[in-house]
Amino acid sequence: MSKLWTFTMFLCDVNKWTRRIFRARFLTNDAFLALLPSTFANPSNSTPPQSWQRQNRAMMSAVSRCKGFYLLLSLAILCNLSHGALPKLPGTALVQRFIKGRQADPRDHGADIASSEEDFHQATAPVLAEDIAEAIKPPRRRKRDVVRSRFGKIRAAVFPIENKECQKFFMMSGMMFFIIYVYTVVRDTKDTLIVSTCGAEAITFLKVYGVLPASALFMILYAKASNVLGKKALFYATSVPFFLFYAAFCTLIYPNRAHLMPHIDAQAGGLGFLVSLVKNWDYSLFYIVSELFGSVGVSVLFWQLANEIIKVHEAKRFYPLFGQLANIAPIAAGQTVVLSAHMTDPASKDPFLKSIQLITVFIMISGAAIMSLYRGITGLVEREDAAALAVGGETSASTTAVASKRKKKPKMSLAESFKFLLTNKYLGCMAILVVSYGLAINFTEVMWKSQVKLLYKDKRKYQQFMGNYSTMMGATTFIVIFFGSQIVKRFGMKVGALTTPAMLGLLAAPFFGYIVFGGISSTGASSPKALQTAVWVGLVQNILSKSIKYALFDPTKEMAYIPLGQEEKTKGKAAIDVLAARIGKSGGALLQQAIVLFFGNIIDGAPVVVGLFYIVIFAWLFAANSLGNQFEEVSKNK
């Protein structure tokens, strides 16, 4: 009997935890155990008595809606049939009350309970029906426990997305996945083409004299197009040209580069990098377009859409998880680059042709997926808006929110956009954040890539290394983003914004220390092992820095846009994310050019780079603190 009692209590525990997990869709243990004596007191009866069916028809209908109840009940049936009767169940209020009222003998399990069937049901039915009704009715929740009670403790910590929000969330995550996948593939490809052909120092010239003007031109065209085109047309007009260029590069430009490339003699010194970039103009153009796609694709195409359709109360749950799922893309993209490197034939006339063709196929497939997901997302939002209007009416709060969210405001000119950006303290702090990140990452990245070029001089090996680097960065980011999402959810936007510059400053210290004091020079190191160590120390620093950027910097920066108006979001975002990002990276490139001209190479000027790097970090911390305070104040007024 003790074993039977233990097993029955186990069933109660299963029922209790199932009830907790699925929140009021299961009976309490009192109601669960109260059904057992009446239904199975007489094992010889294969069906419940007629009195039960007559008095409790409505109650049993409610029980049938309690998912999983009959599974647990079936286990109890087997247990009772194996012993021929139901034992006394101490600790259960309903059963104890019934047994006490009837003065039943615990050793008599059959006749005593069966004879009192009517009394038992009259005593227990009201309580049981009330408990079932309470089980079906959603429980009342305190405001501070809304998220935890809605999802459960585990789900609230890991995946706090409501079921009705899953479609929108996964479609947005899929869109971000393909955008990051394309950018990672073209980023590794552009670095391979430029660094292996023109040298890592050429990147500093290309960012200043190629990427920065292209970014300014894009911002002008985008601002004008936003005044003329609708949201859907603006999205397609912004995204389609990138994929058309990659298709043209694969089919027209690259196969005929021998005929299109000008014949210019190489020169030594600083001008030699510029000459090499002009001579390999197709590689330079590929680099410029790919850099521009990195800013436009993620910042404008994705985040602008996300800021328009995601509410403030959803952002703290959605934004950190976007990166958690979408940053699986660098893992797949890195292995795509490695695969394309293996497909190159060193003996062929053009070893990289097959690699470019394979990469372009995946780029075009991803582009088609991005367009399809955008169409699905916009259709979903339109249906949600229509439903809100139909249910809420013109004066309801939900309809007002939808209407104000879609409300068109007067457009500002380009000059007014710049003026607003310079005079608005809130947007000014955001611009400092973006510029600071561009400067900080540029100071470390170019120096590290120059060391990678010295270690992997062969283009094929360099491409394989960069592909594996992207895979490692994606895997690390996937892990780091989980902890970053917890920081944002627990401590808010301000702490998340301050964590990024603090961590970048700490991670850069070992790398700079090894470059300055480890015997590394512009021509290599004192030994191959020292050069390899420098490369791997820089690899760890770059991976962790960019992982923290994706985990904390991007989500907190995008959260800062939410309280702004539609005009500020659209043109202010384009100015900050495209132009400010390019100013940061190009400004870092200009400073490094000056260092190269003065010291002869970037490695010998490393102490100056270190000083500039930490000046930027301190300015970044100051701006992040100010922005966090303003965000909290503006959010309270919303």
Short mmCIF file of N, CA and C in Angstrom, two decimals, residues 316-317 483-499 552 556 628-629 631-632:
data_model
loop_
_atom_site.label_atom_id
_atom_site.label_comp_id
_atom_site.label_asym_id
_atom_site.label_seq_id
_atom_site.Cartn_x
_atom_site.Cartn_y
_atom_site.Cartn_z
N LYS A 316 11.94 45.29 -25.62
CA LYS A 316 12.88 44.72 -24.66
C LYS A 316 12.93 43.20 -24.76
N ARG A 317 11.86 42.59 -25.28
CA ARG A 317 11.86 41.14 -25.46
C ARG A 317 12.29 40.73 -26.86
N PHE A 483 23.51 36.39 -22.90
CA PHE A 483 23.81 37.15 -21.68
C PHE A 483 23.53 38.63 -21.90
N GLY A 484 23.76 39.12 -23.12
CA GLY A 484 23.45 40.51 -23.40
C GLY A 484 21.97 40.81 -23.28
N SER A 485 21.13 39.87 -23.75
CA SER A 485 19.69 40.07 -23.63
C SER A 485 19.25 40.12 -22.17
N GLN A 486 19.91 39.34 -21.33
CA GLN A 486 19.59 39.39 -19.91
C GLN A 486 19.97 40.73 -19.29
N ILE A 487 21.09 41.31 -19.75
CA ILE A 487 21.52 42.61 -19.24
C ILE A 487 20.49 43.67 -19.59
N VAL A 488 20.02 43.67 -20.84
CA VAL A 488 19.04 44.67 -21.27
C VAL A 488 17.72 44.48 -20.53
N LYS A 489 17.27 43.24 -20.40
CA LYS A 489 15.98 42.99 -19.75
C LYS A 489 16.02 43.29 -18.25
N ARG A 490 17.13 43.00 -17.61
CA ARG A 490 17.21 43.16 -16.17
C ARG A 490 17.60 44.57 -15.75
N PHE A 491 18.53 45.18 -16.49
CA PHE A 491 19.08 46.46 -16.05
C PHE A 491 18.70 47.63 -16.95
N GLY A 492 18.12 47.37 -18.11
CA GLY A 492 17.66 48.44 -18.96
C GLY A 492 18.64 48.87 -20.02
N MET A 493 18.20 49.84 -20.81
CA MET A 493 18.96 50.30 -21.97
C MET A 493 20.26 50.99 -21.57
N LYS A 494 20.24 51.76 -20.48
CA LYS A 494 21.41 52.55 -20.09
C LYS A 494 22.60 51.65 -19.75
N VAL A 495 22.38 50.63 -18.95
CA VAL A 495 23.47 49.72 -18.58
C VAL A 495 23.98 48.98 -19.81
N GLY A 496 23.06 48.59 -20.70
CA GLY A 496 23.49 47.92 -21.93
C GLY A 496 24.35 48.82 -22.81
N ALA A 497 23.99 50.11 -22.88
CA ALA A 497 24.78 51.04 -23.69
C ALA A 497 26.15 51.30 -23.09
N LEU A 498 26.26 51.33 -21.77
CA LEU A 498 27.55 51.57 -21.12
C LEU A 498 28.45 50.34 -21.14
N THR A 499 27.87 49.17 -21.20
CA THR A 499 28.68 47.94 -21.16
C THR A 499 29.55 47.80 -22.40
N LEU A 552 24.82 43.94 -27.58
CA LEU A 552 24.43 45.07 -26.74
C LEU A 552 24.31 46.38 -27.51
N THR A 556 20.54 48.18 -28.06
CA THR A 556 20.31 49.39 -27.26
C THR A 556 20.24 50.63 -28.14
N GLY A 628 21.42 57.36 -22.06
CA GLY A 628 20.60 56.52 -21.19
C GLY A 628 19.69 57.34 -20.30
N ASN A 629 20.19 58.42 -19.75
CA ASN A 629 19.37 59.29 -18.90
C ASN A 629 18.24 59.92 -19.71
N PHE A 631 16.90 58.77 -22.49
CA PHE A 631 15.97 57.72 -22.91
C PHE A 631 14.97 57.40 -21.80
N GLU A 632 15.45 57.28 -20.57
CA GLU A 632 14.56 57.00 -19.45
C GLU A 632 13.55 58.13 -19.25
#
